[in-house]
Coordinates of C-alpha atoms in Angstrom, one line a residue:
M1 CA -84.8 24.6 159.5
H2 CA -81.8 25.7 157.3
R3 CA -81.7 24.2 153.8
P4 CA -78.9 24.1 151.2
L5 CA -78.9 27.1 148.9
L6 CA -78.5 27.0 145.1
V7 CA -77.6 30.3 143.4
S8 CA -77.9 30.0 139.6
D9 CA -78.9 32.1 136.7
D10 CA -78.8 29.1 134.3
P11 CA -82.3 27.6 134.0
A12 CA -81.0 24.2 132.8
L13 CA -78.6 23.9 135.7
T14 CA -81.2 25.0 138.2
D15 CA -83.8 22.5 136.9
H16 CA -81.3 19.7 136.9
V17 CA -80.3 20.3 140.5
V18 CA -83.8 20.9 141.7
D19 CA -85.0 17.7 140.0
L20 CA -82.1 15.8 141.5
A21 CA -82.9 17.0 145.0
A22 CA -86.6 16.2 144.6
R23 CA -85.9 12.6 143.4
H24 CA -84.0 12.0 146.7
A25 CA -86.6 13.8 148.9
L26 CA -84.1 16.6 149.8
E27 CA -85.1 20.2 150.4
L28 CA -83.3 23.0 148.6
D29 CA -83.6 26.8 148.5
V30 CA -83.1 28.4 145.1
A31 CA -82.1 32.0 144.3
P32 CA -81.4 33.4 140.7
G33 CA -78.7 35.7 141.9
P34 CA -76.7 36.9 144.9
D35 CA -79.0 39.7 145.9
D36 CA -81.9 37.2 146.3
A37 CA -79.5 34.9 148.2
R38 CA -78.1 37.5 150.6
R39 CA -80.5 36.9 153.5
R40 CA -80.2 33.1 153.4
Y41 CA -76.5 32.9 152.6
P42 CA -75.1 33.1 156.1
S43 CA -77.3 30.3 157.6
A44 CA -77.4 27.9 154.7
P45 CA -75.5 24.7 155.6
L46 CA -74.2 24.4 152.0
V47 CA -74.1 27.0 149.2
L48 CA -74.1 25.8 145.6
I49 CA -73.1 28.6 143.1
G50 CA -73.6 28.0 139.3
D51 CA -70.6 29.1 137.3
G52 CA -72.8 31.6 135.3
A53 CA -73.7 33.5 138.5
V54 CA -70.0 34.1 139.4
P55 CA -69.6 37.6 137.9
A56 CA -72.7 38.9 139.7
W57 CA -71.5 37.1 142.9
I58 CA -68.2 39.0 142.7
R59 CA -70.0 42.3 142.2
A60 CA -72.3 41.7 145.1
G61 CA -69.3 41.4 147.5
L62 CA -70.8 38.7 149.8
P63 CA -68.3 37.7 152.5
E64 CA -66.4 34.4 152.1
R65 CA -67.5 31.5 154.3
S66 CA -67.0 27.7 154.4
G67 CA -69.4 25.2 152.8
V68 CA -69.4 26.7 149.3
M69 CA -69.3 24.6 146.1
L70 CA -69.1 25.7 142.4
L71 CA -71.4 23.9 140.0
S72 CA -70.9 23.6 136.2
R73 CA -72.3 21.8 133.2
G74 CA -69.1 21.0 131.3
H75 CA -66.8 24.0 131.2
G76 CA -63.0 23.5 131.3
M77 CA -61.4 22.9 134.6
D78 CA -58.8 25.7 134.2
R79 CA -61.6 28.2 133.9
L80 CA -63.6 26.7 136.7
T81 CA -60.6 26.7 139.1
G82 CA -60.2 30.5 138.6
L83 CA -63.9 31.0 139.2
A84 CA -63.8 28.9 142.4
E85 CA -61.0 31.0 143.8
E86 CA -63.0 34.1 143.0
V87 CA -66.0 33.0 145.1
G88 CA -64.1 31.0 147.8
A89 CA -65.5 27.7 146.7
E90 CA -64.0 24.7 148.4
R91 CA -64.9 22.2 145.6
I92 CA -65.9 22.2 142.0
V93 CA -68.6 19.8 140.9
Q94 CA -69.1 19.2 137.2
L95 CA -72.5 17.8 136.2
P96 CA -73.6 15.2 135.3
A97 CA -70.4 13.4 136.2
G98 CA -70.5 14.7 139.8
V99 CA -74.2 13.8 140.5
E100 CA -73.4 11.1 143.0
Y101 CA -71.1 13.3 145.0
L102 CA -73.6 16.2 145.0
V103 CA -76.4 14.0 146.3
H104 CA -74.0 12.7 149.0
E105 CA -73.3 16.3 150.1
L106 CA -77.0 17.3 150.0
R107 CA -77.9 14.3 152.2
R108 CA -75.1 15.1 154.6
V109 CA -76.3 18.6 155.4
S110 CA -80.0 17.8 155.2
T111 CA -82.0 18.0 158.4
R112 CA -85.2 16.7 157.0
T113 CA -84.9 13.1 158.4
V114 CA -83.5 14.2 161.8
V115 CA -86.7 15.0 163.6
A116 CA -90.3 14.8 162.3
T117 CA -92.3 18.1 162.4
D118 CA -95.0 16.7 164.7
V119 CA -92.8 15.6 167.6
R120 CA -93.4 17.0 171.1
G121 CA -89.9 17.0 172.5
R122 CA -87.6 20.1 172.6
I123 CA -83.9 19.7 171.5
L124 CA -81.2 21.7 173.1
A125 CA -77.5 21.7 172.3
C126 CA -74.6 22.8 174.6
I127 CA -71.1 23.7 173.4
G128 CA -68.1 25.3 175.1
G129 CA -66.6 28.5 174.0
R130 CA -63.3 27.0 175.1
G131 CA -62.1 23.8 176.7
G132 CA -63.4 23.3 180.2
A133 CA -66.0 26.0 179.9
G134 CA -68.7 23.9 181.6
A135 CA -70.9 22.8 178.6
T136 CA -71.1 19.2 179.8
V137 CA -72.1 20.4 183.3
L138 CA -74.8 22.6 181.8
A139 CA -76.1 19.8 179.5
A140 CA -76.3 17.4 182.5
G141 CA -77.9 20.1 184.6
L142 CA -80.6 20.7 182.0
A143 CA -81.5 17.0 181.7
R144 CA -81.6 16.4 185.4
T145 CA -83.5 19.6 186.2
A146 CA -86.2 18.4 183.7
G147 CA -86.2 15.0 185.2
R148 CA -86.6 16.3 188.7
A149 CA -89.5 18.4 187.6
G150 CA -91.4 15.3 186.4
L151 CA -90.4 15.6 182.7
S152 CA -88.6 12.9 180.7
A153 CA -85.2 13.7 179.2
L154 CA -82.5 12.2 177.0
L155 CA -78.9 13.4 177.5
V156 CA -76.8 12.7 174.3
D157 CA -73.0 12.8 174.6
A158 CA -71.8 13.9 171.1
D159 CA -68.2 14.4 172.0
P160 CA -66.2 11.1 171.5
L161 CA -63.0 12.9 172.6
G162 CA -64.5 14.3 175.8
G163 CA -64.4 12.9 179.3
G164 CA -67.8 11.3 179.0
A165 CA -71.2 12.6 180.1
D166 CA -71.6 9.5 182.3
L167 CA -68.6 10.6 184.4
A168 CA -70.1 14.2 184.6
L169 CA -73.3 12.6 186.1
G170 CA -71.4 10.1 188.2
W171 CA -73.2 7.4 186.3
E172 CA -70.2 5.5 184.9
K173 CA -71.1 2.3 186.9
L174 CA -74.7 2.2 185.6
K175 CA -75.2 -0.6 183.1
G176 CA -76.7 0.1 179.7
L177 CA -76.0 0.8 176.0
R178 CA -73.4 3.3 174.9
W179 CA -72.7 4.8 171.5
P180 CA -70.4 2.0 170.2
A181 CA -73.3 -0.5 170.4
L182 CA -75.7 1.8 168.5
A183 CA -74.8 0.8 165.0
V184 CA -78.1 2.1 163.4
A185 CA -78.8 3.8 160.2
D186 CA -82.5 4.1 160.7
P187 CA -83.9 7.5 161.6
D188 CA -87.1 5.8 162.8
L189 CA -85.3 3.9 165.5
D190 CA -87.8 2.3 168.0
A191 CA -87.9 4.7 170.9
G192 CA -89.1 2.1 173.4
A193 CA -86.3 -0.3 172.6
L194 CA -83.7 2.4 172.8
F195 CA -84.7 3.8 176.2
D196 CA -85.1 0.3 177.7
A197 CA -81.4 -0.3 176.8
L198 CA -79.9 3.0 178.0
P199 CA -78.7 3.9 181.5
S200 CA -81.3 5.9 183.2
R201 CA -82.3 7.4 186.5
D202 CA -84.9 9.9 187.8
G203 CA -86.5 10.5 184.4
V204 CA -83.2 10.9 182.5
A205 CA -81.8 8.5 180.0
L206 CA -78.2 8.8 178.9
L207 CA -76.5 8.0 175.6
S208 CA -72.8 8.3 176.4
C209 CA -69.6 7.6 174.5
G210 CA -67.7 4.4 175.3
R211 CA -64.4 3.8 177.1
D212 CA -62.5 2.2 174.3
P213 CA -59.4 4.4 173.6
D214 CA -59.3 3.1 170.1
A215 CA -62.9 4.1 169.2
V216 CA -62.2 7.8 168.4
D217 CA -63.3 7.9 164.8
G218 CA -66.4 10.0 165.6
L219 CA -70.1 9.1 165.7
S220 CA -72.3 8.0 162.9
P221 CA -74.6 10.7 161.6
A222 CA -77.2 8.1 160.9
A223 CA -77.0 6.8 164.5
M224 CA -77.2 10.4 165.7
A225 CA -80.3 11.0 163.5
G226 CA -81.9 7.9 165.0
A227 CA -81.1 8.8 168.5
L228 CA -82.4 12.4 168.2
G229 CA -85.5 11.3 166.4
A230 CA -86.3 8.6 169.0
G231 CA -85.6 11.1 171.8
A232 CA -87.8 13.8 170.4
R233 CA -90.7 11.4 169.7
A234 CA -90.7 9.8 173.2
R235 CA -89.2 12.5 175.5
D236 CA -90.0 16.0 176.6
L237 CA -86.4 17.1 176.2
V238 CA -83.3 16.1 174.4
V239 CA -80.0 17.7 175.3
A240 CA -76.9 17.2 173.2
D241 CA -73.4 17.9 174.5
L242 CA -71.4 19.0 171.5
P243 CA -67.7 19.1 170.8
R244 CA -66.1 22.4 169.8
R245 CA -64.7 20.9 166.6
L246 CA -67.9 19.8 164.8
D247 CA -68.0 16.5 163.0
D248 CA -70.9 15.4 160.8
A249 CA -72.9 13.9 163.7
A250 CA -72.5 17.0 165.9
T251 CA -73.4 19.3 163.0
L252 CA -76.6 17.3 162.4
A253 CA -77.5 17.7 166.1
L254 CA -76.7 21.4 165.9
R255 CA -79.1 21.9 163.1
A256 CA -81.8 20.0 164.8
A257 CA -81.6 22.0 168.0
D258 CA -84.3 24.4 168.9
L259 CA -81.8 26.3 171.0
V260 CA -78.0 26.2 171.1
L261 CA -76.2 27.3 174.3
L262 CA -72.6 28.6 174.0
V263 CA -71.0 28.5 177.4
V264 CA -68.3 31.2 177.8
P265 CA -66.3 31.9 181.0
A266 CA -66.1 35.7 181.7
E267 CA -62.4 36.0 180.6
M268 CA -60.9 37.8 177.7
R269 CA -59.1 34.8 176.2
A270 CA -62.3 32.7 176.5
C271 CA -64.2 35.4 174.7
M272 CA -61.7 35.4 171.9
A273 CA -61.9 31.6 171.6
A274 CA -65.7 31.7 171.7
T275 CA -65.8 34.1 168.7
R276 CA -64.2 31.4 166.6
V277 CA -66.5 28.7 168.0
A278 CA -69.5 31.0 167.3
A279 CA -68.3 31.5 163.7
T280 CA -68.5 27.7 163.1
L281 CA -72.1 27.7 164.4
H282 CA -73.6 30.5 162.4
P283 CA -73.7 28.7 159.0
H284 CA -75.9 26.0 160.6
T285 CA -78.2 27.8 163.1
D286 CA -79.3 31.2 164.2
A287 CA -80.7 30.0 167.5
V288 CA -77.6 30.6 169.6
K289 CA -77.6 32.1 173.1
L290 CA -74.8 32.6 175.6
V291 CA -74.5 31.2 179.1
V292 CA -71.8 33.3 180.8
R293 CA -69.8 31.5 183.5
D294 CA -68.6 33.4 186.6
P295 CA -69.3 37.0 185.4
G296 CA -67.6 39.5 187.6
R297 CA -65.3 42.2 186.4
V298 CA -66.5 41.4 182.9
P299 CA -70.3 41.5 183.0
S300 CA -72.3 39.1 180.9
A301 CA -74.0 41.9 179.0
Q302 CA -70.5 43.1 177.8
I303 CA -69.6 39.6 176.7
G304 CA -72.9 39.3 174.8
K305 CA -72.1 42.6 173.1
V306 CA -68.6 41.4 172.1
L307 CA -70.0 38.1 170.7
R308 CA -73.1 39.8 169.3
L309 CA -75.3 37.1 170.9
P310 CA -78.1 37.3 173.4
V311 CA -77.4 36.1 177.0
A312 CA -79.6 33.2 178.3
G313 CA -78.2 33.4 181.8
D314 CA -75.3 33.4 184.2
L315 CA -73.7 30.3 185.7
Y316 CA -71.5 30.4 188.8
S317 CA -69.0 27.7 189.7
D318 CA -70.0 25.3 192.4
R319 CA -67.2 24.0 194.7
T320 CA -69.3 21.0 195.8
L321 CA -69.8 19.6 192.3
P322 CA -66.6 17.4 192.2
H323 CA -67.6 15.6 195.4
R324 CA -71.2 15.1 194.2
V325 CA -70.0 13.6 190.9
E326 CA -67.6 11.2 192.8
S327 CA -70.5 10.1 194.9
G328 CA -72.8 9.5 191.9
D329 CA -75.0 12.5 192.5
G330 CA -74.0 14.8 189.7
P331 CA -75.4 18.2 188.7
P332 CA -77.5 19.9 189.6
P333 CA -78.1 19.8 193.4
T334 CA -81.6 20.2 194.8
G335 CA -82.2 23.7 196.1
R336 CA -81.6 27.2 194.8
G337 CA -78.0 27.0 193.3
S338 CA -76.9 28.9 190.2
L339 CA -77.0 25.9 187.9
V340 CA -80.6 25.0 189.0
Q341 CA -81.8 28.6 188.4
V342 CA -80.2 29.0 185.0
C343 CA -81.5 25.6 183.9
R344 CA -85.0 26.4 185.0
S345 CA -84.9 29.7 183.2
I346 CA -83.7 28.1 179.9
L347 CA -86.2 25.3 180.1
G348 CA -89.0 27.8 180.7
D349 CA -87.8 29.8 177.6
V350 CA -88.3 26.8 175.3
G351 CA -91.8 26.0 176.6
L352 CA -91.0 23.4 179.3
G353 CA -92.8 25.4 182.0
A354 CA -93.1 22.5 184.4
A355 CA -89.3 22.7 185.0
A356 CA -89.5 26.4 185.5

């Protein structure tokens, strides 16, 4: 679990922010200087730098990244603007005036309420290294492989601009609740009521985006937290199909995932695109592995070396898939196909041995 990181050598500022986080039941890592923060800096979802720590921060030479804010207790804005530029901070928050905004940002990046620590379900996330990489097919394959092995699964479509996970499964005609109807802000959403309302078949429940072309404003992070929490409490497996451009709801799912699978076709342009996608994942999780699609002249080990990520498996294209989707029998097929094998291997790696 990755927590926001506060770097401050000002005891009064540190105490103020720590007390603020504690009052709102938010977790926070604290470091007195950049050397102590170096290990946690890359994976923290949000980095708060006290203005007094800026000179040491500059000397430490930590690389710039997104999600950095400068905190101050009343210094002039002209001075703070210069300090923010020095450390690459995207926003300046002056306390106590900016308390409400700071609490909002800490809540936004917190993973504490997403999934309780005593749940039994595993959470996986799939994301494409480029458009059309096959992340939705992999996500659907993981859910259905688990279902066919006698496990219970929830497939969460987290991409409101995608084609729809229900179409990938061939389930668009199944009746049931979709995202637009899930206007919930309760992370303790009743799991039984949710799964009774969702489209389901063969042990797999589906929470898919709707068909309204005007409903493209993104998904509610609170609804995502409720869905993931309910899924992890009541199901063996939750699989989230994520968009390449992360919104708040997708980022929340990313941080909650036990394993994130980045699907990359074995092509040079796809690898270059995937490096940029991987860079957006690293501030939020260190549990990323590659699934390489159609390795041939470029072997998967070489792609893993380029992206500096371990390879979870190889996935080969299936020419029969479009026909099966049209007939309502989406991925994966029964038998020994590439998708079945890689899904079984991945599920076995996360402790769902029944699927393997």
